[in-house]
CSV table of C-alpha atoms (C1' of nucleotides) in Angstrom, one decimal:
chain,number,residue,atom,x,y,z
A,1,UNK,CA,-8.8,-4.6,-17.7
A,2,UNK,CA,-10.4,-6.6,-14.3
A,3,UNK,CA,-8.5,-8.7,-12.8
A,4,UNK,CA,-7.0,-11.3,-15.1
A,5,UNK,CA,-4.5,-12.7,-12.4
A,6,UNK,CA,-7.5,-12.9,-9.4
A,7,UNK,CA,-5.2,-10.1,-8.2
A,8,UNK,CA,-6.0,-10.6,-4.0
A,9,UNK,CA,-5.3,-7.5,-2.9
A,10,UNK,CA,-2.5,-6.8,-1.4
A,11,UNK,CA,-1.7,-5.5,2.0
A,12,UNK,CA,-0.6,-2.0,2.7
A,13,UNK,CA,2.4,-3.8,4.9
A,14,UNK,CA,3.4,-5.3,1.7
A,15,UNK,CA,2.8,-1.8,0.1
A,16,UNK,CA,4.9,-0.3,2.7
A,17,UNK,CA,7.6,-3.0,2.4
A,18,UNK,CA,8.1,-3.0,-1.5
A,19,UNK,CA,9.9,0.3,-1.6
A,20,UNK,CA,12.2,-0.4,1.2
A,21,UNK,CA,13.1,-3.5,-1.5
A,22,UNK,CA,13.9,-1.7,-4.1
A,23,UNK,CA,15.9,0.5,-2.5
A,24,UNK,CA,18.5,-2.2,-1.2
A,25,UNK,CA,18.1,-3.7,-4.6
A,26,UNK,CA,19.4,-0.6,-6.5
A,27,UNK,CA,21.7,-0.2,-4.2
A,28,UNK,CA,22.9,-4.0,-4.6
A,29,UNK,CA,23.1,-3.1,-8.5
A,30,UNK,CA,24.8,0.2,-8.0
A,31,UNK,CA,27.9,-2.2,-6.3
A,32,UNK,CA,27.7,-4.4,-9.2
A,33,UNK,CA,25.7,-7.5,-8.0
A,34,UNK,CA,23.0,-9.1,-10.1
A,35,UNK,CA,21.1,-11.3,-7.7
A,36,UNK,CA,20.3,-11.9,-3.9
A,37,UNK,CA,18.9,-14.5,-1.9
A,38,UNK,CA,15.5,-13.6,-0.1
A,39,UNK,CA,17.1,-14.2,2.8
A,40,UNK,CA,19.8,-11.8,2.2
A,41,UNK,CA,17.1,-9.0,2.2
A,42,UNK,CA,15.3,-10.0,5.2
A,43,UNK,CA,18.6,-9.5,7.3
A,44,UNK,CA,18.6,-6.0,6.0
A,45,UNK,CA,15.6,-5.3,7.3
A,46,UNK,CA,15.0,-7.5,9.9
A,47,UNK,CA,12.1,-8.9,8.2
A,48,UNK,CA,11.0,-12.8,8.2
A,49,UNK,CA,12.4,-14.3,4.6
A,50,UNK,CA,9.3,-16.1,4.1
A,51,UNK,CA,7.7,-12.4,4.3
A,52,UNK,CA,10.1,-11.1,1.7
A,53,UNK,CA,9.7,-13.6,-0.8
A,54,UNK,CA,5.8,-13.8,-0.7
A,55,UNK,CA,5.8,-9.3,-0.9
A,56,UNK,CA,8.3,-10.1,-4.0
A,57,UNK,CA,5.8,-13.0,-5.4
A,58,UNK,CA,2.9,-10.6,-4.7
A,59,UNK,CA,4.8,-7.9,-7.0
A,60,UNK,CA,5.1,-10.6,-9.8
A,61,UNK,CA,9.0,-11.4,-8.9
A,62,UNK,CA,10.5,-14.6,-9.8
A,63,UNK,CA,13.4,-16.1,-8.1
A,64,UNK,CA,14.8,-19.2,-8.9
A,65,UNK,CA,15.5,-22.1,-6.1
A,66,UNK,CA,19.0,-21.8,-5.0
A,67,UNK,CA,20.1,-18.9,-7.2
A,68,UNK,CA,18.1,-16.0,-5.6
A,69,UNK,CA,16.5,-13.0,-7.0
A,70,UNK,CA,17.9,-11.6,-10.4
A,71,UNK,CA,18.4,-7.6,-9.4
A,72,UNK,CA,17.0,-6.3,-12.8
A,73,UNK,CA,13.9,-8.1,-13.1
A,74,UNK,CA,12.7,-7.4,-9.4
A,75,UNK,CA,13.2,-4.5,-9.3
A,76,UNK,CA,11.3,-3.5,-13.0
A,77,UNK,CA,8.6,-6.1,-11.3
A,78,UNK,CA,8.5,-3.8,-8.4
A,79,UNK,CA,8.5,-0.9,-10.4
A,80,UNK,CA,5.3,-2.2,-12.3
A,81,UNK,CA,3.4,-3.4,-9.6
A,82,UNK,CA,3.8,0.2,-7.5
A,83,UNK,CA,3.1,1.8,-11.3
A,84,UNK,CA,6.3,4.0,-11.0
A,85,UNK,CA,6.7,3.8,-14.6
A,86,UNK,CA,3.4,4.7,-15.1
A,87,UNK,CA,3.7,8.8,-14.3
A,88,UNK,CA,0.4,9.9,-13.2
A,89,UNK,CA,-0.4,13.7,-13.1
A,90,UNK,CA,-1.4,15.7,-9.9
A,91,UNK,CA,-2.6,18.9,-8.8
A,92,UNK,CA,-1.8,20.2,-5.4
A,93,UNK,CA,-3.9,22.2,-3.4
A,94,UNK,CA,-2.2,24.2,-0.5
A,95,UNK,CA,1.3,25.4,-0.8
A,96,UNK,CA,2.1,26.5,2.6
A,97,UNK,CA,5.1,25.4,4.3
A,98,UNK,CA,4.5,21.7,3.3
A,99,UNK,CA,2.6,22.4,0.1
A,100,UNK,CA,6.0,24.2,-1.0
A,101,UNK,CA,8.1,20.7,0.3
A,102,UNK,CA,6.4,18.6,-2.1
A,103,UNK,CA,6.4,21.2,-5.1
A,104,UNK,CA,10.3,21.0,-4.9
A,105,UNK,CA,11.1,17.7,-4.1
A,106,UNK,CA,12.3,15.8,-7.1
A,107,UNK,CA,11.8,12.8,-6.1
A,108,UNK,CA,8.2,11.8,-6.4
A,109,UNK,CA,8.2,11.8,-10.7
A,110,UNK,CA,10.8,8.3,-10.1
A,111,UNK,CA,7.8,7.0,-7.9
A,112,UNK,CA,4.8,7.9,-10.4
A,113,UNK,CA,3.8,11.3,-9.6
A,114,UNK,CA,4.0,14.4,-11.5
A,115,UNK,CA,2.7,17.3,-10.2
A,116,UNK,CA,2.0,19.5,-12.6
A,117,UNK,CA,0.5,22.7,-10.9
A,118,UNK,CA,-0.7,24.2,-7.6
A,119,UNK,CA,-3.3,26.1,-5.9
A,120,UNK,CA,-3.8,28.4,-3.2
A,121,UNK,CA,-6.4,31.2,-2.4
A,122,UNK,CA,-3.9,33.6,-1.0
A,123,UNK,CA,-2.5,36.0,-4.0
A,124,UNK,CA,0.8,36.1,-1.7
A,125,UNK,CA,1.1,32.1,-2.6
A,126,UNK,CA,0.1,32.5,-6.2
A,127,UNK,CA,3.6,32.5,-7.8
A,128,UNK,CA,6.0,29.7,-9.0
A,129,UNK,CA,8.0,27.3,-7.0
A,130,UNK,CA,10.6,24.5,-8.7
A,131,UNK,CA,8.9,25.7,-12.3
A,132,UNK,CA,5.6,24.6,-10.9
A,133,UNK,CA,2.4,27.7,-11.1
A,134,UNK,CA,0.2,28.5,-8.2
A,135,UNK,CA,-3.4,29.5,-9.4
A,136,UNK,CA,-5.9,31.0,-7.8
A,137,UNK,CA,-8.5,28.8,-6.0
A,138,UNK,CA,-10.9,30.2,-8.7
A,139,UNK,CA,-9.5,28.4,-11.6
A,140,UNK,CA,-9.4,24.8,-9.8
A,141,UNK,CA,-12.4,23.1,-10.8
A,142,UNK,CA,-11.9,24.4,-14.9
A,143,UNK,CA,-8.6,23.9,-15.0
A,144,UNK,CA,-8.5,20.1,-13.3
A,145,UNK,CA,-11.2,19.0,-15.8
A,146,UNK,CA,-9.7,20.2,-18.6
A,147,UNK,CA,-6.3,18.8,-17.7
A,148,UNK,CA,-8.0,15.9,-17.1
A,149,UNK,CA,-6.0,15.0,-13.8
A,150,UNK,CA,-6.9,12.1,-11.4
A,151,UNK,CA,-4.8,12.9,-8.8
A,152,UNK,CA,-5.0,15.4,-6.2
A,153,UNK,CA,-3.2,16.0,-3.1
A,154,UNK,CA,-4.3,18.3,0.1
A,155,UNK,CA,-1.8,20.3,1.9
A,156,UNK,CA,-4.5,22.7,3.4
A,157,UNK,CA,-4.9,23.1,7.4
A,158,UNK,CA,-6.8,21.0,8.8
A,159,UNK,CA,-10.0,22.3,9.0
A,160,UNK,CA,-10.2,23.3,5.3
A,161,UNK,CA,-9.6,19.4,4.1
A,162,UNK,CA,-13.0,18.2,3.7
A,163,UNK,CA,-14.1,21.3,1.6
A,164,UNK,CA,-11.3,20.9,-0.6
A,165,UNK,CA,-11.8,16.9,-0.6
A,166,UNK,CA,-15.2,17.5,-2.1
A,167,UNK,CA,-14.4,19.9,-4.8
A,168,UNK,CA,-12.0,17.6,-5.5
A,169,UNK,CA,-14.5,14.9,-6.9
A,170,UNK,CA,-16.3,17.5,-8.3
A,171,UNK,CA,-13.4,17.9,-10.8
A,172,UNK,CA,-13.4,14.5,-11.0
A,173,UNK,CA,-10.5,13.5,-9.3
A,174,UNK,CA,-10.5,9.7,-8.3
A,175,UNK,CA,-7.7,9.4,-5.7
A,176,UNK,CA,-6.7,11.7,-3.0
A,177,UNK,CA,-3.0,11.9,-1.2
A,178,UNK,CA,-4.4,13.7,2.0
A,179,UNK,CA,-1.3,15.2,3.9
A,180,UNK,CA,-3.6,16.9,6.8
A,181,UNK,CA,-4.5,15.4,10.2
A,182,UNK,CA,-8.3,15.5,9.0
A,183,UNK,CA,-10.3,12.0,8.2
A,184,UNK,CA,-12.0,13.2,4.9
A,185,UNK,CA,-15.3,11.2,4.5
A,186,UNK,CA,-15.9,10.6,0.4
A,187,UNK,CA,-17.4,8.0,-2.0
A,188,UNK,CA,-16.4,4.3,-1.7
A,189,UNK,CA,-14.8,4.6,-5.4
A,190,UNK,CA,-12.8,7.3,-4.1
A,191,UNK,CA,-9.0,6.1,-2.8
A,192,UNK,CA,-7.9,8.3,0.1
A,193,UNK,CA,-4.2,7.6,1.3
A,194,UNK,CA,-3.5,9.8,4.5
A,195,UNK,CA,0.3,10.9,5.1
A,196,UNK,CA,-0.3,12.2,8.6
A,197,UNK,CA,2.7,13.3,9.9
A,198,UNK,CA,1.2,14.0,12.9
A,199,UNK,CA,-0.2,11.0,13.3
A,200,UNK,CA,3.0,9.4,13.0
A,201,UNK,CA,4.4,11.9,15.3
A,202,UNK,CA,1.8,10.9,17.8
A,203,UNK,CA,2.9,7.1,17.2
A,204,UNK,CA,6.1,8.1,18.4
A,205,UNK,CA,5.3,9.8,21.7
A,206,UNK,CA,2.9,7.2,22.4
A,207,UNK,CA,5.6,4.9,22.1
A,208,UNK,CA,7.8,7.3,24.4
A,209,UNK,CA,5.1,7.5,26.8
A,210,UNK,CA,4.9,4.0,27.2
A,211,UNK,CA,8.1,3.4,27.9
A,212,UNK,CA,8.6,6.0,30.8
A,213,UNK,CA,6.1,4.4,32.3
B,1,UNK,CA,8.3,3.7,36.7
B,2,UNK,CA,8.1,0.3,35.1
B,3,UNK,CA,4.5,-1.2,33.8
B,4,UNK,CA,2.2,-0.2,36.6
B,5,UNK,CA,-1.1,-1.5,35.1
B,6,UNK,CA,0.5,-4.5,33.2
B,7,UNK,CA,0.1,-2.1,30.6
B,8,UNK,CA,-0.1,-4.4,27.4
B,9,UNK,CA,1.4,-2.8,24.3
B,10,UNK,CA,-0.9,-1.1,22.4
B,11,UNK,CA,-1.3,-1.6,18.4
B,12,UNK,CA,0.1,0.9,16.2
B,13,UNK,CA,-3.6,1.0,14.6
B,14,UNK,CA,-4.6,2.1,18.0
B,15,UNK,CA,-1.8,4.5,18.4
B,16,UNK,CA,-3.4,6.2,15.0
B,17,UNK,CA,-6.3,6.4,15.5
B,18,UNK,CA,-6.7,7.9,19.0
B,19,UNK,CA,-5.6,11.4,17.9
B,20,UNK,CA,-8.6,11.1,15.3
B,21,UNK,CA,-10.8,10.6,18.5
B,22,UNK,CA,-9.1,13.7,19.8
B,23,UNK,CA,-9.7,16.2,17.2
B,24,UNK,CA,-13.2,15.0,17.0
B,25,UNK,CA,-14.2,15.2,20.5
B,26,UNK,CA,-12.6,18.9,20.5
B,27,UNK,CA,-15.2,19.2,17.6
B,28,UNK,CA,-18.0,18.7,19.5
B,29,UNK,CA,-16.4,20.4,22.5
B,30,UNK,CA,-16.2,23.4,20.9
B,31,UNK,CA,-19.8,23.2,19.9
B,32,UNK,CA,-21.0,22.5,23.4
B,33,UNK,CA,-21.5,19.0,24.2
B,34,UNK,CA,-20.2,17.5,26.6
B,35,UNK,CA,-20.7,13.7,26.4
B,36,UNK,CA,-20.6,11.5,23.2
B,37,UNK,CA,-21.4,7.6,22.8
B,38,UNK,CA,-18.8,4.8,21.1
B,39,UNK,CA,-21.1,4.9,18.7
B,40,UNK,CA,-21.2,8.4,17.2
B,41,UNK,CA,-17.8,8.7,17.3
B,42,UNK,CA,-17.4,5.0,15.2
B,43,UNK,CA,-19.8,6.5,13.0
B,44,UNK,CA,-18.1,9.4,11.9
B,45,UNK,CA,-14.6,7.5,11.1
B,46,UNK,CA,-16.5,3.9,9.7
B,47,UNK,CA,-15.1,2.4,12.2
B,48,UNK,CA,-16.3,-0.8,14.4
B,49,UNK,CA,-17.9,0.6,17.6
B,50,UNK,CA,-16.3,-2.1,19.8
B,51,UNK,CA,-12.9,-1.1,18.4
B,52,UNK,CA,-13.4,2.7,19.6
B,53,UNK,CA,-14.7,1.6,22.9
B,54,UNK,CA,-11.8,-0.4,23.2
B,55,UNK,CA,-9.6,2.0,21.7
B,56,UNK,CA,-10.7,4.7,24.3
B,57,UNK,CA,-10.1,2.1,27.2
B,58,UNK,CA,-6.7,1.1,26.5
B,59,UNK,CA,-5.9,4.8,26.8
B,60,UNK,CA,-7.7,4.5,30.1
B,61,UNK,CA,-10.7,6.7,29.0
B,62,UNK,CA,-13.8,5.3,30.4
B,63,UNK,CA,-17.2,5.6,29.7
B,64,UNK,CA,-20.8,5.0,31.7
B,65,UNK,CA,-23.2,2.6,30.4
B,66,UNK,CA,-26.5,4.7,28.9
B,67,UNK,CA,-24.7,7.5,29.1
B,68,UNK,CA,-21.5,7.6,26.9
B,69,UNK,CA,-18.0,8.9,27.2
B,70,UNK,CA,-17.9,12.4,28.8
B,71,UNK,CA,-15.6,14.8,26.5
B,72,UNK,CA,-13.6,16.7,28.7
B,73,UNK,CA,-12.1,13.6,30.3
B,74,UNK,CA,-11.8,11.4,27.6
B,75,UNK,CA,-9.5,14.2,25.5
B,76,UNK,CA,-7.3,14.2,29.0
B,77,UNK,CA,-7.0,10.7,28.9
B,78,UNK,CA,-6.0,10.5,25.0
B,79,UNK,CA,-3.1,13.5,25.7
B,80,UNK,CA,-2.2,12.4,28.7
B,81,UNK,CA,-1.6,8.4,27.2
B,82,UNK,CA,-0.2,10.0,24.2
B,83,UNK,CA,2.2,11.9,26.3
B,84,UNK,CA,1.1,15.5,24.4
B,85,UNK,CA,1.2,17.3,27.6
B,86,UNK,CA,4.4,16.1,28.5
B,87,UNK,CA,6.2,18.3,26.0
B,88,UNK,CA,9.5,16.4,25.2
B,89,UNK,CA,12.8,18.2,23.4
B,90,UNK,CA,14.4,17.8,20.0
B,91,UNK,CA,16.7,18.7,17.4
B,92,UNK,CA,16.5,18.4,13.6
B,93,UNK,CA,18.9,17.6,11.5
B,94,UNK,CA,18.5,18.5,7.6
B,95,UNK,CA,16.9,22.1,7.1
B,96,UNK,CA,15.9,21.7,3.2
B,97,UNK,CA,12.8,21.9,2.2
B,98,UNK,CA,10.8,19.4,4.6
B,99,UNK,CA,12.8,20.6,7.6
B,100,UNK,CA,12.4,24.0,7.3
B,101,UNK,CA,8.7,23.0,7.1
B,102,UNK,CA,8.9,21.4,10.0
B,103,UNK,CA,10.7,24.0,11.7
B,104,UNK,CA,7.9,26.1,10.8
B,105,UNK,CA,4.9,24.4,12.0
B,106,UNK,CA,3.7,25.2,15.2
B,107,UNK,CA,1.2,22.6,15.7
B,108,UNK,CA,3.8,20.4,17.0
B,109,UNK,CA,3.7,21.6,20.4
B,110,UNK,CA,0.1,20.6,20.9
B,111,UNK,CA,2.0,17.1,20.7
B,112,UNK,CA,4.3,16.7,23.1
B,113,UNK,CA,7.3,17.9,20.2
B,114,UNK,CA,9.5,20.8,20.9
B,115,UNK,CA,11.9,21.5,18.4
B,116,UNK,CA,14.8,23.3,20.3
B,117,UNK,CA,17.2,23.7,17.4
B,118,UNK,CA,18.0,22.3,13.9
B,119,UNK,CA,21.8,21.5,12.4
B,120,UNK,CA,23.0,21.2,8.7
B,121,UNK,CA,26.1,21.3,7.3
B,122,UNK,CA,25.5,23.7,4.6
B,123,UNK,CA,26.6,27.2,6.1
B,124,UNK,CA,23.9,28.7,3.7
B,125,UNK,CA,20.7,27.2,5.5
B,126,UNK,CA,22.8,28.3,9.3
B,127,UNK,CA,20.5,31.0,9.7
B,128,UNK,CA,16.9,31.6,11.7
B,129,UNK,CA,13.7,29.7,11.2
B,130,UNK,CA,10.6,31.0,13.4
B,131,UNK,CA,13.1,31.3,16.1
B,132,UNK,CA,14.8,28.4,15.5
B,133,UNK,CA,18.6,28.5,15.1
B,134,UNK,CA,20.3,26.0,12.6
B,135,UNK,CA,23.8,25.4,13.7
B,136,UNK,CA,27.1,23.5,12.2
B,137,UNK,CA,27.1,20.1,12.4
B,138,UNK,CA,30.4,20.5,14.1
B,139,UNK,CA,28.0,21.5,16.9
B,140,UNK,CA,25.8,18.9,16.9
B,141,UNK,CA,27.1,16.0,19.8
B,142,UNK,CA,28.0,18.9,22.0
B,143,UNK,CA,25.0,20.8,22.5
B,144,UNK,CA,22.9,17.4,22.1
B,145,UNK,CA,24.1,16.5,25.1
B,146,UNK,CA,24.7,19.2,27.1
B,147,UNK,CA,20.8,19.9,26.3
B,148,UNK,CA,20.2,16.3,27.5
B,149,UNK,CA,17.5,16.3,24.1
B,150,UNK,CA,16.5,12.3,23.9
B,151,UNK,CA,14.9,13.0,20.3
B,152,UNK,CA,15.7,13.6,17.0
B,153,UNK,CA,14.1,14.4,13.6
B,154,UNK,CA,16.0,13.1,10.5
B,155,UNK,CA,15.5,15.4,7.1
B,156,UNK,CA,18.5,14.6,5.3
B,157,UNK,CA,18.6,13.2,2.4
B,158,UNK,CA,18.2,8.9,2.4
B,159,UNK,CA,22.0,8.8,1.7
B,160,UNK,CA,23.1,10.2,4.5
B,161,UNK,CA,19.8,9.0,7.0
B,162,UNK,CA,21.8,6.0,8.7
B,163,UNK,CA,25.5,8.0,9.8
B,164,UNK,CA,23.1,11.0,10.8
B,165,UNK,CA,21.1,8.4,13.1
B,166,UNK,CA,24.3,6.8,13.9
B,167,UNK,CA,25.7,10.4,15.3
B,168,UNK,CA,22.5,10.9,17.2
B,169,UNK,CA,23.0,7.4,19.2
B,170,UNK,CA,26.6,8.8,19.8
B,171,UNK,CA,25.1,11.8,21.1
B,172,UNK,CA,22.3,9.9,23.6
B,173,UNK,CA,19.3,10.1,21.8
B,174,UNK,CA,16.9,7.5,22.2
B,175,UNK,CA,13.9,8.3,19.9
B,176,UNK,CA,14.4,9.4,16.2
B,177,UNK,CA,11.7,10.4,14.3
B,178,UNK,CA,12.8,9.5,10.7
B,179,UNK,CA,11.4,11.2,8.1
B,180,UNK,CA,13.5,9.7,5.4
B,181,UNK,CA,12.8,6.6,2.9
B,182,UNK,CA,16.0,4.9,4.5
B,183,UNK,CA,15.5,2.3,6.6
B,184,UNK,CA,17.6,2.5,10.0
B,185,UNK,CA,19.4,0.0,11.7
B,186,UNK,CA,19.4,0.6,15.2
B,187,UNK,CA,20.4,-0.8,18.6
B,188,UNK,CA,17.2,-2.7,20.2
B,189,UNK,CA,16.2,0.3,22.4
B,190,UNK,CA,16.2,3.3,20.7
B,191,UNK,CA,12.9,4.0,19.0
B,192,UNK,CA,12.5,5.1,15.3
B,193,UNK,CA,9.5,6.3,13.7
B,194,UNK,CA,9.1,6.3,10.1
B,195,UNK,CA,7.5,9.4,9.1
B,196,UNK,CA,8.1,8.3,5.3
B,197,UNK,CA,6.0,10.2,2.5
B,198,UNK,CA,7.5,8.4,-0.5
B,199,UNK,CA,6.4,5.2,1.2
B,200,UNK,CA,2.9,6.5,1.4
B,201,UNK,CA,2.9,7.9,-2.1
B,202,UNK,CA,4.1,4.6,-2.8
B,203,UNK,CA,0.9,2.7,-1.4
B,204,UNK,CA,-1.1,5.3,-3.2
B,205,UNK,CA,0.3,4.8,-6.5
B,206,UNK,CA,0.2,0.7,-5.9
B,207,UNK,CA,-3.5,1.2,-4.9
B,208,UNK,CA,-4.3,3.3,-8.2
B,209,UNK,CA,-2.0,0.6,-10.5
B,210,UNK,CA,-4.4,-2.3,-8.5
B,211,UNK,CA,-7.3,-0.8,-9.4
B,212,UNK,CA,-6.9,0.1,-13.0
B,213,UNK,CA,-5.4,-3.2,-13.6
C,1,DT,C1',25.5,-35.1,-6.2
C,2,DA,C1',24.5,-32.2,-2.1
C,3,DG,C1',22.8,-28.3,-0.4
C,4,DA,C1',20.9,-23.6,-0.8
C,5,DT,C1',16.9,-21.4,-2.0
C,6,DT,C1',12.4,-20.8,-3.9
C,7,DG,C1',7.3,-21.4,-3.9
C,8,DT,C1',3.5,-22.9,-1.3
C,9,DT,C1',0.8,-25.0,2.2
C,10,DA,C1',-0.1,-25.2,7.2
C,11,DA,C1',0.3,-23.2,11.9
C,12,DT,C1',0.5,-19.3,14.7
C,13,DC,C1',-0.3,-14.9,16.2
C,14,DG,C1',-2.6,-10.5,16.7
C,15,DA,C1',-6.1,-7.4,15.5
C,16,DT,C1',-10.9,-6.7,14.3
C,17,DT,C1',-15.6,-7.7,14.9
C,18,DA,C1',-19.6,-10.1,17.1
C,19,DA,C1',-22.2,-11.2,21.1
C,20,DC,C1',-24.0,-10.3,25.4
C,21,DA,C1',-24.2,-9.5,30.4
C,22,DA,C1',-23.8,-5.5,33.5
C,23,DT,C1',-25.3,-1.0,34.3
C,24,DC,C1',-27.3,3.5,34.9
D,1,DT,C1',-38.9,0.3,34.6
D,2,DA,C1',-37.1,-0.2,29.8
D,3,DG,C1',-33.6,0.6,26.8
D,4,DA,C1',-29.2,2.5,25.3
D,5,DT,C1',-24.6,2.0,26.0
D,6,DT,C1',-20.4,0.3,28.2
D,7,DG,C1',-17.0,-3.3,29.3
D,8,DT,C1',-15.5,-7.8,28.3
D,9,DT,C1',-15.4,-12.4,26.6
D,10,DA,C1',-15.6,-15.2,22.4
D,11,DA,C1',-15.4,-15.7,17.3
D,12,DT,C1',-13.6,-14.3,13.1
D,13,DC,C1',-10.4,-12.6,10.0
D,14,DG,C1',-6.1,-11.5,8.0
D,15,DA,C1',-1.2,-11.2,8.2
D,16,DT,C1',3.0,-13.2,9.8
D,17,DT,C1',5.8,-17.1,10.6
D,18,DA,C1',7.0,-22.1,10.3
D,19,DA,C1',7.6,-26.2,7.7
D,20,DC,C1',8.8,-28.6,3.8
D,21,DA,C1',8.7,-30.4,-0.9
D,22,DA,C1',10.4,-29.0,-5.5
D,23,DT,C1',14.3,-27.4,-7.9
D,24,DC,C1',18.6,-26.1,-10.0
DNA sequence: TAGATTGTTAATCGATTAACAATC
DNA sequence: TAGATTGTTAATCGATTAACAATC
């Protein structure tokens, strides 16, 4: 329950870095290999190999001195670790332009989220995309509770974040994928993770601006 | 043209959170002030006060002791070190889902992006989106060039991420804004920005299996 | 066996935070 | 003036990288 392994928390880098692992790994597996060195995945990336083994340690991966990483068994370690395999259920709130992006990607179920409905308070949004209902704004706070789902994600404009942040944990939702530029101020027991793509867009053109210096 | 101000590379930490300075400060803009200390603004983000003081100064904001940071100036100096009022070209390629999201969103411009024109290869998504014309891929190094565009936004799927960014190198790009899970190998000077929402769903998910470990 | 590779400890690097003099 | 706040130098912290013994 707490913390049998003194689990040190982990970095986001290595949070970040795990994925881009597994990736290559599956990819190994899809050509038939069934191990690689450390080393062999830090050329990919461009990474240190001392890096690469410590993220894969961190995970719970086990290599074996001169043999390498067995494919299987770091990537199912991976898989653990990130709880992929462990499918928790999500309600979106939003589904706007972006909103509707994440409703039909398929991808997120293989990386541990299921959303299983939407919401929006305008009736022209209130329809079905990929199989997935949009409610009414109304029926939020009833319909999260009795679902019983931790996970919410915001895909609101900007200035409506906070709001929906709060009645968020008011339907008890512990952790919060926040997709809007907005920094949403909640409880310490609350886990935000922003996906800004602003803010990443920023990143870039500050980089750009830098270098036309 | 080259480094001035032996400008010292800022962090990527930095290069995030200035635009959160920015949307603040036209906050309290808009509700009349016009001067703000370090402190306030550290206070509404949790941050340290030295690092926004800093933060505001490597963006060559500056401040007056007693006083604080005037507004007005300050959000010049963040767009103008940012590069948002130096509105730079792009294409997309990839108009599914996420790129016809982006297509759509107009809060770009405010950040130095200007999405000229998108390509795919599938002849059903060649049409219009908010004005935006999605052409043949057949037409893609042509009119890259002949626009002289230096960016590019990557939506395809991961598969395909790497020959896409490969095509765009071809076609004299020299900043790609990847919003793919595939990691891109690139020649030293072109710049790539991961824009990755799997890998932030994936640091979410690994901060929820942490916690109810 | 010899040598490649892991696992782990130590060194380095960079970013964050603390301290404090200068200033208005 | 007194005191709040900046600008900047120093201390701390954490992540990355280097070094190397253990291992198969």
């Amino acid at each position: 329950m707490n913390n049998q392994k003194t689990n040190k928390a982990v970095s986001r880098a290595t949070l970040e870095r795990l994925p881009k692992y597994y990736a290559f790994l599956a990819g190994l597996l899809a050509k038939g290999r069934e191990v690689v060195s450390g080393t062999k995945i830090s050329q990919r990336f461009g990474f240190d190999p001392t890096q690469v083994r410590k993220d894969i340690e961190a995970a719970g991966g086990q290599g074996r001195p001169r043999i390498g990483f067995e494919i299987r068994p770091t990537m199912l370690a991976i898989e653990t670790f990130l709880g992929w395999n462990n499918t928790n259920d999500a309600v979106l709130v939003g589904a706007g332009y972006l909103g509707a992006a994440l409703l039909g990607y398929e991808g997120f179920a293989g990386k541990g989220l299921n959303i299983l409905a939407a919401f929006d308070k305008d009736p022209a949004r209130q329809k079905q995309i990929n199989g997935k209902t949009i409610f009414d704004m109304d029926r939020f706070e009833d319909l999260v509770k009795r679902l019983g789902v931790k996970i919410g994600v915001i895909c609101v404009p900007a200035k409506d974040a906070q709001s929906i942040a709060e009645l968020m944990i008011q339907a008890k939702i512990k952790a919060i994928w926040n997709l809007t530029p907005t920094h949403l101020n909640v409880p310490e027991d609350i886990i935000v993770e922003d996906a800004d793509l602003s803010s990443s867009l920023s990143i870039l053109s500050g980089r750009l601006a830098a270098k036309n210096k």
